[in-house]
Coordinates of C-alpha atoms in Angstrom, one line a residue:
Chain A
M1 CA 87.7 -151.9 14.3
K2 CA 84.0 -151.5 13.7
Q3 CA 83.2 -154.9 12.4
P4 CA 84.6 -158.7 13.6
A5 CA 88.2 -158.9 12.2
S6 CA 87.4 -162.5 11.3
Q7 CA 84.6 -164.8 10.0
V8 CA 84.6 -168.5 10.3
A9 CA 82.0 -170.9 8.8
I10 CA 81.0 -174.3 7.5
S11 CA 79.0 -174.4 4.3
D12 CA 76.7 -177.2 3.3
I13 CA 77.4 -177.9 -0.2
G14 CA 73.7 -178.5 -0.8
R15 CA 72.8 -175.0 0.3
A16 CA 75.8 -172.9 -0.5
R17 CA 79.2 -172.5 -2.4
L18 CA 82.2 -171.3 -1.2
D19 CA 82.8 -167.8 -2.3
P20 CA 86.3 -166.4 -2.8
A21 CA 85.2 -162.9 -3.9
A22 CA 83.1 -162.7 -0.6
A23 CA 86.4 -163.8 1.3
I24 CA 88.6 -161.2 -0.5
E25 CA 86.0 -158.5 0.2
F26 CA 85.5 -159.6 3.8
V27 CA 89.6 -159.6 4.5
S28 CA 89.9 -156.2 2.9
A29 CA 90.2 -152.9 4.5
P30 CA 91.3 -149.3 3.5
G31 CA 94.5 -149.7 5.2
F32 CA 95.3 -153.0 3.9
G33 CA 97.5 -153.5 0.5
G34 CA 97.7 -157.2 0.6
V35 CA 95.2 -160.1 0.5
S36 CA 96.3 -163.8 0.2
V37 CA 93.7 -166.5 -0.6
F38 CA 93.8 -170.2 -0.9
V39 CA 91.4 -172.2 -2.3
G40 CA 91.5 -176.2 -2.0
R41 CA 89.6 -178.2 -4.7
V42 CA 88.5 -181.7 -5.1
R43 CA 91.3 -183.2 -7.5
D44 CA 90.4 -186.0 -10.0
H45 CA 92.9 -188.4 -8.6
N46 CA 94.7 -189.2 -5.4
H47 CA 97.7 -191.7 -5.0
G48 CA 97.1 -192.8 -8.2
R49 CA 93.4 -193.6 -8.1
A50 CA 90.7 -191.9 -10.3
V51 CA 88.4 -189.8 -7.9
T52 CA 85.1 -189.0 -8.9
G53 CA 84.1 -187.1 -5.6
V54 CA 84.7 -186.5 -2.0
S55 CA 82.5 -186.3 1.1
Y56 CA 83.5 -184.3 3.9
D57 CA 82.3 -185.1 7.3
L58 CA 82.6 -182.3 10.1
F59 CA 82.0 -182.3 13.8
D60 CA 80.4 -178.9 13.4
A61 CA 80.6 -177.4 17.1
L62 CA 84.3 -178.6 17.6
A63 CA 85.1 -177.5 13.9
L64 CA 83.9 -173.7 14.6
Q65 CA 85.5 -173.8 17.9
R66 CA 88.9 -174.8 16.3
F67 CA 88.5 -172.3 13.7
A68 CA 88.0 -169.5 16.1
E69 CA 90.8 -170.8 18.1
I70 CA 93.1 -170.8 15.2
V71 CA 92.2 -167.4 14.0
R72 CA 93.0 -166.0 17.5
E73 CA 96.4 -167.7 17.3
V74 CA 96.9 -166.3 13.8
E75 CA 96.0 -162.9 15.0
A76 CA 98.3 -163.1 18.0
E77 CA 101.1 -163.8 15.5
F78 CA 100.5 -161.4 12.8
G79 CA 97.8 -158.9 13.9
P80 CA 96.2 -156.7 15.1
A81 CA 96.1 -155.1 11.6
L82 CA 94.9 -158.3 10.0
R83 CA 91.5 -159.8 8.9
L84 CA 90.7 -163.6 8.6
Y85 CA 88.1 -165.6 6.6
V86 CA 87.8 -169.4 6.9
D87 CA 85.2 -171.4 5.2
H88 CA 85.0 -175.2 4.8
A89 CA 82.4 -177.4 2.7
R90 CA 80.5 -180.1 4.1
G91 CA 78.8 -182.8 2.2
R92 CA 79.4 -184.5 -1.0
L93 CA 81.7 -182.7 -3.6
A94 CA 82.2 -183.4 -7.2
V95 CA 85.9 -183.0 -8.8
G96 CA 86.6 -179.3 -9.2
D97 CA 84.2 -178.2 -6.3
L98 CA 85.8 -175.9 -3.4
A99 CA 86.5 -177.8 -0.5
V100 CA 88.1 -175.0 1.6
L101 CA 88.7 -171.3 1.4
V102 CA 90.8 -169.2 3.6
A103 CA 91.9 -165.6 3.1
A104 CA 94.0 -163.0 4.9
G105 CA 94.3 -159.5 4.6
T106 CA 97.0 -157.2 6.0
P107 CA 98.8 -154.0 5.3
H108 CA 101.6 -155.6 3.3
R109 CA 102.0 -158.9 1.7
D110 CA 104.5 -160.8 3.7
E111 CA 102.1 -161.1 6.5
A112 CA 99.3 -161.7 4.2
F113 CA 101.1 -164.8 2.5
R114 CA 102.1 -166.0 6.0
A115 CA 99.0 -165.6 7.9
C116 CA 97.0 -167.2 5.0
R117 CA 99.4 -170.2 4.9
A118 CA 99.1 -170.5 8.9
L119 CA 95.5 -170.6 8.5
I120 CA 95.3 -173.4 6.1
E121 CA 98.0 -175.4 7.6
A122 CA 96.1 -175.2 11.0
V123 CA 92.7 -175.9 9.5
K124 CA 93.9 -178.9 7.8
H125 CA 95.9 -180.5 10.8
R126 CA 93.7 -179.5 13.6
A127 CA 90.1 -179.2 12.8
P128 CA 87.7 -182.2 13.0
I129 CA 87.0 -182.7 9.4
W130 CA 87.2 -186.1 7.7
K131 CA 87.4 -186.7 3.9
Q132 CA 86.0 -189.8 2.2
E133 CA 87.0 -190.2 -1.3
H134 CA 84.7 -192.0 -3.7
Y135 CA 86.4 -193.7 -6.8
A136 CA 85.6 -194.4 -10.5
D137 CA 85.7 -198.2 -9.6
G138 CA 82.8 -197.6 -6.9
D139 CA 85.0 -198.1 -4.2
S140 CA 85.5 -195.3 -1.3
A141 CA 88.1 -194.7 1.6
W142 CA 88.1 -192.4 4.3
S143 CA 91.5 -190.7 4.3
E144 CA 94.4 -191.3 6.7
G145 CA 95.1 -188.0 8.4
C146 CA 96.7 -186.0 11.4
S147 CA 95.8 -187.5 14.8
L148 CA 94.1 -185.0 17.2
C149 CA 95.2 -186.7 20.2
H150 CA 97.5 -184.5 22.7
P151 CA 100.8 -185.4 21.9
D152 CA 101.8 -186.1 25.3
D153 CA 98.9 -188.1 26.3
P154 CA 100.2 -191.6 27.1
A155 CA 97.1 -193.7 26.3
A156 CA 97.1 -192.7 22.6
D157 CA 99.4 -194.2 20.2
V158 CA 100.2 -190.8 18.5
D159 CA 104.1 -191.6 19.0
R160 CA 103.6 -194.5 16.4
P161 CA 101.6 -193.3 13.4
P162 CA 101.6 -195.6 10.6
R163 CA 103.7 -192.9 8.7
P164 CA 105.7 -190.0 9.6
A165 CA 103.8 -187.1 10.9
H166 CA 102.9 -184.4 8.4
T167 CA 105.1 -185.7 5.6
H168 CA 101.9 -187.1 3.8
A169 CA 100.6 -184.6 1.4
H170 CA 97.2 -183.8 2.4
Chain B
M1 CA 76.8 -193.9 34.1
R2 CA 75.6 -193.9 30.3
V3 CA 77.7 -192.2 27.8
E4 CA 76.4 -191.3 24.4
L5 CA 79.3 -191.4 21.7
A6 CA 79.2 -189.7 18.6
L7 CA 80.9 -191.2 15.6
F8 CA 82.8 -189.3 12.8
G9 CA 84.8 -190.2 9.8
A10 CA 86.0 -193.7 9.4
F11 CA 83.9 -194.8 12.6
R12 CA 80.7 -193.7 10.6
Q13 CA 80.8 -196.9 8.7
F14 CA 80.2 -199.1 11.5
D15 CA 76.7 -197.7 12.7
P16 CA 74.0 -196.4 10.5
G17 CA 73.2 -193.7 13.0
A18 CA 76.6 -192.9 13.9
R19 CA 76.0 -192.8 17.4
I20 CA 76.3 -195.5 20.2
E21 CA 75.8 -195.9 24.1
L22 CA 78.2 -197.2 26.3
E23 CA 77.7 -198.0 30.2
L24 CA 80.6 -196.8 32.3
V25 CA 81.4 -196.8 36.1
N26 CA 80.2 -193.3 37.5
D27 CA 83.7 -191.9 38.1
A28 CA 84.9 -192.9 34.6
R29 CA 87.5 -191.1 32.7
V30 CA 88.4 -190.7 28.9
A31 CA 90.9 -193.7 29.2
D32 CA 87.7 -195.9 30.6
L33 CA 85.7 -194.7 27.8
R34 CA 88.5 -195.7 25.1
L35 CA 88.5 -199.2 26.7
A36 CA 84.8 -199.6 26.7
F37 CA 84.5 -198.3 23.2
A38 CA 87.6 -200.8 22.1
G39 CA 85.5 -203.8 23.8
Y40 CA 82.1 -202.7 22.0
A41 CA 83.9 -202.3 18.6
A42 CA 85.6 -205.6 18.9
A43 CA 82.4 -207.4 19.9
H44 CA 80.0 -205.7 17.3
W45 CA 82.1 -204.5 14.0
P46 CA 83.5 -206.8 11.9
G47 CA 86.6 -205.5 10.3
F48 CA 87.1 -203.0 12.9
S49 CA 90.8 -201.7 13.2
P50 CA 92.2 -201.0 16.9
G51 CA 94.8 -199.1 15.0
L52 CA 92.5 -196.4 14.0
L53 CA 91.1 -196.1 17.5
A54 CA 94.7 -195.8 19.1
R55 CA 95.3 -192.8 16.8
S56 CA 91.8 -191.2 17.5
A57 CA 90.9 -188.8 20.1
F58 CA 87.8 -188.1 22.3
A59 CA 86.1 -184.6 22.4
S60 CA 83.4 -182.7 23.8
E61 CA 81.9 -180.0 21.7
R62 CA 84.4 -177.7 23.1
E63 CA 87.8 -179.4 23.0
V64 CA 89.6 -182.5 22.7
L65 CA 89.9 -184.5 26.2
R66 CA 92.9 -185.8 27.7
E67 CA 92.9 -189.5 28.7
S68 CA 93.1 -188.5 32.4
E69 CA 90.1 -186.1 32.3
P70 CA 86.6 -187.1 33.6
I71 CA 83.7 -187.7 31.1
P72 CA 82.0 -184.4 30.5
A73 CA 79.0 -183.6 32.8
D74 CA 76.6 -183.9 29.7
R75 CA 78.0 -187.4 29.2
R76 CA 78.0 -186.5 25.5
V77 CA 81.5 -187.4 23.8
A78 CA 82.6 -187.8 20.3
V79 CA 85.4 -190.0 19.0
L80 CA 87.7 -188.3 16.3
P81 CA 89.5 -190.5 13.9
P82 CA 92.7 -188.7 12.4
V83 CA 91.6 -185.6 10.3
S84 CA 92.0 -184.9 7.0
G85 CA 90.3 -181.6 6.0
G86 CA 91.0 -179.1 3.3
Chain C
M1 CA 97.7 -179.8 -22.1
K2 CA 95.0 -178.4 -24.3
Q3 CA 95.0 -174.7 -23.4
P4 CA 97.9 -172.5 -22.3
A5 CA 98.9 -173.1 -18.9
S6 CA 99.4 -169.2 -18.2
Q7 CA 98.0 -165.9 -18.8
V8 CA 99.6 -162.5 -18.5
A9 CA 97.5 -159.2 -19.0
I10 CA 97.6 -155.4 -18.3
S11 CA 94.2 -154.1 -17.6
D12 CA 93.3 -150.5 -18.3
I13 CA 91.5 -149.5 -15.2
G14 CA 89.2 -147.3 -17.3
R15 CA 88.0 -150.5 -19.1
A16 CA 88.1 -153.5 -17.2
R17 CA 88.8 -154.4 -13.4
L18 CA 90.8 -157.4 -12.3
D19 CA 88.9 -160.1 -11.6
P20 CA 90.2 -162.9 -8.8
A21 CA 87.1 -165.2 -9.6
A22 CA 88.4 -165.4 -13.5
A23 CA 92.2 -165.8 -12.1
I24 CA 90.9 -168.7 -9.9
E25 CA 89.0 -170.1 -12.8
F26 CA 91.8 -170.0 -15.2
V27 CA 94.5 -171.8 -12.7
S28 CA 92.3 -174.6 -12.0
A29 CA 92.4 -178.0 -13.5
P30 CA 90.9 -181.5 -12.6
G31 CA 94.4 -182.7 -11.2
F32 CA 94.9 -179.6 -9.1
G33 CA 93.9 -179.3 -5.5
G34 CA 95.4 -176.0 -4.5
V35 CA 95.1 -172.5 -5.7
S36 CA 97.0 -169.7 -4.1
V37 CA 95.8 -166.1 -5.1
F38 CA 97.6 -162.9 -4.1
V39 CA 95.5 -159.4 -4.6
G40 CA 97.1 -156.2 -4.2
R41 CA 95.0 -153.0 -3.4
V42 CA 95.5 -149.5 -3.2
R43 CA 95.8 -148.4 0.6
D44 CA 94.8 -145.2 2.2
H45 CA 98.2 -144.3 3.5
N46 CA 101.6 -144.8 3.1
H47 CA 104.6 -143.6 4.9
G48 CA 102.3 -141.8 7.2
R49 CA 100.8 -139.9 4.4
A50 CA 97.1 -139.8 3.4
V51 CA 96.4 -141.4 -0.1
T52 CA 93.5 -140.8 -2.1
G53 CA 94.6 -142.6 -5.3
V54 CA 97.6 -144.2 -7.1
S55 CA 98.5 -143.9 -10.8
Y56 CA 100.1 -146.7 -12.4
D57 CA 102.4 -146.3 -15.6
L58 CA 103.4 -149.4 -17.5
F59 CA 105.8 -149.8 -20.4
D60 CA 103.2 -152.2 -21.8
A61 CA 105.5 -154.2 -24.5
L62 CA 108.4 -154.9 -22.0
A63 CA 105.9 -155.4 -19.1
L64 CA 104.1 -158.2 -21.2
Q65 CA 107.8 -159.7 -22.1
R66 CA 108.6 -159.5 -18.6
F67 CA 105.5 -161.2 -17.4
A68 CA 106.0 -163.9 -19.7
E69 CA 109.8 -164.5 -18.7
I70 CA 108.5 -164.4 -15.2
V71 CA 106.0 -167.3 -15.7
R72 CA 108.5 -169.2 -17.6
E73 CA 110.9 -169.0 -14.6
V74 CA 108.1 -169.8 -12.1
E75 CA 107.2 -172.8 -14.4
A76 CA 110.7 -174.2 -14.7
E77 CA 110.9 -174.1 -10.9
F78 CA 107.5 -175.4 -9.9
G79 CA 106.0 -177.0 -13.1
P80 CA 105.2 -178.6 -15.3
A81 CA 101.9 -179.4 -13.2
L82 CA 101.2 -175.6 -12.9
R83 CA 99.1 -172.9 -14.1
L84 CA 99.7 -169.1 -13.6
Y85 CA 97.9 -166.1 -13.9
V86 CA 99.3 -162.3 -13.9
D87 CA 97.1 -159.2 -14.3
H88 CA 98.5 -155.6 -13.5
A89 CA 96.3 -152.5 -13.8
R90 CA 97.2 -149.3 -15.4
G91 CA 95.7 -145.8 -15.1
R92 CA 94.5 -144.0 -12.0
L93 CA 93.0 -146.2 -9.0
A94 CA 91.3 -145.1 -5.9
V95 CA 91.8 -146.5 -2.6
G96 CA 90.8 -150.1 -2.2
D97 CA 90.9 -150.9 -6.2
L98 CA 92.8 -154.0 -7.3
A99 CA 96.3 -153.1 -8.5
V100 CA 97.5 -156.5 -9.2
L101 CA 96.4 -159.8 -9.1
V102 CA 98.6 -163.2 -9.5
A103 CA 97.4 -166.6 -9.2
A104 CA 98.9 -170.2 -9.3
G105 CA 97.1 -173.7 -9.3
T106 CA 99.0 -177.0 -8.7
P107 CA 98.2 -180.5 -7.6
H108 CA 99.3 -179.6 -3.9
R109 CA 99.2 -176.4 -1.7
D110 CA 102.8 -175.9 -1.0
E111 CA 103.9 -175.3 -4.6
A112 CA 100.8 -173.1 -5.1
F113 CA 101.9 -170.9 -2.3
R114 CA 105.5 -170.6 -3.3
A115 CA 104.7 -170.2 -6.9
C116 CA 102.1 -167.4 -6.3
R117 CA 104.6 -165.8 -3.8
A118 CA 107.4 -165.9 -6.5
L119 CA 105.1 -164.6 -9.2
I120 CA 104.3 -161.3 -7.0
E121 CA 107.9 -160.7 -6.0
A122 CA 109.1 -160.9 -9.6
V123 CA 106.3 -158.7 -10.9
K124 CA 106.8 -156.4 -8.1
H125 CA 110.6 -156.1 -8.5
R126 CA 111.4 -156.7 -12.2
A127 CA 108.4 -155.6 -14.2
P128 CA 108.6 -151.9 -15.8
I129 CA 105.7 -150.5 -13.8
W130 CA 105.4 -147.3 -11.9
K131 CA 103.3 -146.0 -8.8
Q132 CA 102.5 -142.2 -8.5
E133 CA 100.7 -141.8 -5.1
H134 CA 98.1 -139.0 -5.0
Y135 CA 98.0 -137.5 -1.4
A136 CA 95.1 -135.7 0.3
D137 CA 96.8 -132.6 0.6
G138 CA 96.9 -132.5 -3.3
D139 CA 100.4 -133.4 -3.6
S140 CA 101.7 -136.4 -5.6
A141 CA 105.0 -138.6 -5.8
W142 CA 106.4 -141.2 -7.8
S143 CA 107.3 -144.2 -5.5
E144 CA 111.0 -145.2 -5.2
G145 CA 111.7 -148.8 -6.1
C146 CA 113.9 -151.3 -7.7
S147 CA 116.5 -150.4 -10.2
L148 CA 116.0 -152.5 -13.6
C149 CA 119.8 -152.0 -14.2
H150 CA 121.9 -155.2 -14.8
P151 CA 123.6 -155.6 -11.2
D152 CA 126.9 -156.0 -13.0
D153 CA 126.9 -153.3 -15.3
P154 CA 129.3 -150.5 -14.4
A155 CA 128.0 -147.5 -15.9
A156 CA 124.8 -147.6 -13.7
D157 CA 124.8 -146.6 -10.0
V158 CA 123.2 -149.7 -8.8
D159 CA 125.8 -150.6 -6.1
R160 CA 124.9 -147.4 -4.2
P161 CA 121.1 -147.2 -4.0
P162 CA 119.7 -144.5 -1.9
R163 CA 118.4 -147.0 0.4
P164 CA 119.4 -150.8 1.3
A165 CA 118.0 -152.9 -1.9
H166 CA 114.8 -154.6 -0.9
T167 CA 114.4 -153.8 2.7
H168 CA 111.8 -151.2 1.8
A169 CA 108.3 -152.5 1.9
H170 CA 106.7 -152.3 -1.5
Chain D
M1 CA 121.6 -140.9 -35.4
R2 CA 118.5 -139.8 -34.0
V3 CA 117.4 -141.8 -31.1
E4 CA 113.7 -141.5 -29.9
L5 CA 113.8 -141.8 -25.9
A6 CA 110.5 -142.8 -24.3
L7 CA 110.0 -141.4 -20.6
F8 CA 108.3 -143.5 -18.1
G9 CA 107.2 -142.8 -14.3
A10 CA 109.1 -140.1 -12.7
F11 CA 110.5 -139.0 -15.9
R12 CA 107.1 -138.2 -17.3
Q13 CA 106.6 -135.2 -15.2
F14 CA 109.6 -133.4 -17.1
D15 CA 108.0 -133.7 -20.6
P16 CA 104.4 -133.6 -21.3
G17 CA 104.7 -136.0 -24.4
A18 CA 107.1 -138.2 -22.4
R19 CA 109.3 -138.8 -25.4
I20 CA 112.4 -136.9 -26.5
E21 CA 114.9 -136.9 -29.4
L22 CA 118.6 -137.0 -28.9
E23 CA 121.3 -136.9 -31.6
L24 CA 124.1 -139.4 -31.1
V25 CA 127.1 -140.7 -33.0
N26 CA 126.5 -143.4 -35.4
D27 CA 127.9 -146.2 -33.5
A28 CA 126.7 -144.9 -30.3
R29 CA 126.2 -147.5 -27.3
V30 CA 123.8 -147.2 -24.4
A31 CA 126.5 -145.5 -22.3
D32 CA 126.6 -142.7 -24.9
L33 CA 122.8 -142.4 -24.6
R34 CA 122.9 -142.1 -21.0
L35 CA 125.5 -139.3 -21.2
A36 CA 123.4 -137.5 -23.8
F37 CA 120.3 -137.9 -21.9
A38 CA 122.1 -136.7 -18.6
G39 CA 123.2 -133.4 -20.6
Y40 CA 119.9 -133.1 -22.1
A41 CA 118.0 -133.2 -18.8
A42 CA 120.4 -130.9 -16.9
A43 CA 120.0 -128.3 -19.9
H44 CA 116.2 -128.6 -20.0
W45 CA 114.6 -129.9 -16.9
P46 CA 115.0 -127.7 -13.7
G47 CA 114.9 -129.9 -10.8
F48 CA 116.0 -132.8 -12.6
S49 CA 117.9 -135.1 -10.1
P50 CA 121.3 -137.1 -11.6
G51 CA 120.6 -139.8 -8.6
L52 CA 117.4 -140.9 -10.3
L53 CA 119.0 -141.2 -13.9
A54 CA 122.0 -143.3 -12.2
R55 CA 119.5 -145.8 -11.0
S56 CA 117.5 -145.9 -14.3
A57 CA 117.8 -148.6 -16.9
F58 CA 117.7 -148.2 -20.9
A59 CA 115.4 -150.8 -22.5
S60 CA 114.1 -151.5 -26.1
E61 CA 110.4 -153.3 -26.1
R62 CA 112.2 -156.8 -25.4
E63 CA 115.0 -156.2 -23.0
V64 CA 116.9 -154.1 -20.5
L65 CA 119.9 -153.0 -22.3
R66 CA 123.6 -153.0 -21.0
E67 CA 125.4 -150.0 -21.2
S68 CA 128.1 -151.5 -23.6
E69 CA 125.0 -152.5 -26.1
P70 CA 124.7 -150.7 -29.4
I71 CA 121.5 -148.8 -29.7
P72 CA 118.9 -150.9 -31.0
A73 CA 118.4 -150.7 -34.9
D74 CA 114.8 -149.0 -34.9
R75 CA 116.4 -146.3 -32.5
R76 CA 113.8 -146.5 -30.1
V77 CA 114.7 -146.7 -26.5
A78 CA 112.9 -146.3 -23.2
V79 CA 114.3 -144.9 -19.9
L80 CA 113.3 -146.8 -16.9
P81 CA 113.4 -145.2 -13.4
P82 CA 113.3 -147.8 -10.3
V83 CA 110.2 -149.8 -10.6
S84 CA 107.4 -149.9 -8.0
G85 CA 104.5 -152.3 -9.5
G86 CA 101.9 -154.0 -7.4

C-alpha cells in the first residue's frame, strides 16, 4: 500500500477533538466495502452516580506502543486487506465528549466489525489509560479497571482481583 | 541506585508532582522496586491502599516489566494501576 | 424520551450524501457511552471484475416500512435504552461513495455493536433494495441476492436457490 | 380485474416504464398473478429467466404477500427479485 495502513494517536482535548469523519476517511480504500466505527463518549452517570465529567490520564509513550502492538495483532488476525484507526482523548472531558474512537476498513463487513471490536476491547483492557470520574456532588474517583500485570507473574495479586476479571462494564 | 518512579491514575492523588525517587540496591529487580514503593507509600501516604499496588504493574516507556526483570538502564519506571480507558 | 429514538431514511444520491457525523449525533444521548457505526461503500471490484459504479434501486414505500420494522425488532432485542439510525442511498454511485449507513447508540458498547450489526444484516437481507453493478468494460449486471419470499410459501422456489442461502458475501 | 405490476431490480431491464398491466380473474390471488406474469414475460421478454421469477416475491407498499393472499384492494402490486442492498 502507498500509505500506512494504520494510524494511532492521543488527542489532547484542549487542542483537538476526536473526529469520526477523519477516521472513516483514513480507513477507506477503493477495494474496501465495509467500515466499522466505534465511538466511546462520556456518560452522565455511572454505577448510579451523576457524572459531570471525566479526566483521562495516559502514559503516552507506552500507550502509543500498546496501540501499535494492538494494531499489529489485529492486522495479523484480519489483514492484510485492512486499515485501522485508534485515537484516545486525554484531559478533562464533559458529558457527551468523545473519549475514544476506533475504526476498521476491510473489503467485507464481517471483518470490519470484528476488527473494530477487537481494537476497542484491546484498547480498553490493555492500554495504560486511567479514568477519573467527577460527580455532581463534587466528589471524584478513579475507576477500577484491568490489571496490566503479566498474568503468570507471581508477585502480583492478579489472581485475586476484587471482582471477576472483565465482567465489569467498562 | 536511584530510581525515578512516575505515578499514574489513582497514584497521582498522593503526590502533586506524580513522581517520586526511591533508593534501591544496585542489582535491584522490579520485585525490589515494588517492595520499596510499598514501604514508601505506607510511610508517606495516609489512606494508601496496598490492594491497589498489588494489582498495579511496573513499566518502562516500551513495555510492562516482569517482577524478575532488572530495573531498566535509564532507571525510569512507571507504576500503573489497573487501567480504565475508553 | 423527548424525541424519536430512531430515524430511517432513503437518500437520493443526486440530492444528499449519507452523513456519518449526523448518524453519530442522532444516536447519541447523555446516558449513552457507546456508539457503533457501519458504513458500506462502493468497491472498485466484485467477483474479480473492475467496477466503476453501482446503481441502487429501491421500492421506497416498502423499504421505509421494512426499515421501521427492523428498527422495532432491534429495539425489542436491545432496547429500550437505544437509539438507531438507518440511511440507504438511491441512484448511481461512484466507487467510494457511501451506499448505506447504520448506527446504534446504547449505554454500553456490547449492545451498540450487536444492535448495529443486527441492523445492517437485516437491511441487507430483508429490505427491497437492488444493486446494479457497472463494470469497466461497459457491461452491467444486477446482483444476485436474498429472496424476500416467505420461506414457508409453497409456490415460490426459495427452497432451491441457485446457491446456498446467505453464504454469498453481500 | 386489471392489476398494475411495478417492476424492480433486474425486472426493470425488460420494460422501460418498469410497470405492466395484467388482466386477472376477479377473485385472483397472488399465485394467479405469478402465473399470469410468467406467461406475460415468456411472451414479451426475450431472454427472461423463469428462475429469477421463482425466487421473486410479490408485495404491496406495506408488506410482502403470500401466494394464497388475494390481490390487494388497490390492485397495485410490485414484483421483487432477490434483494442486494448495502
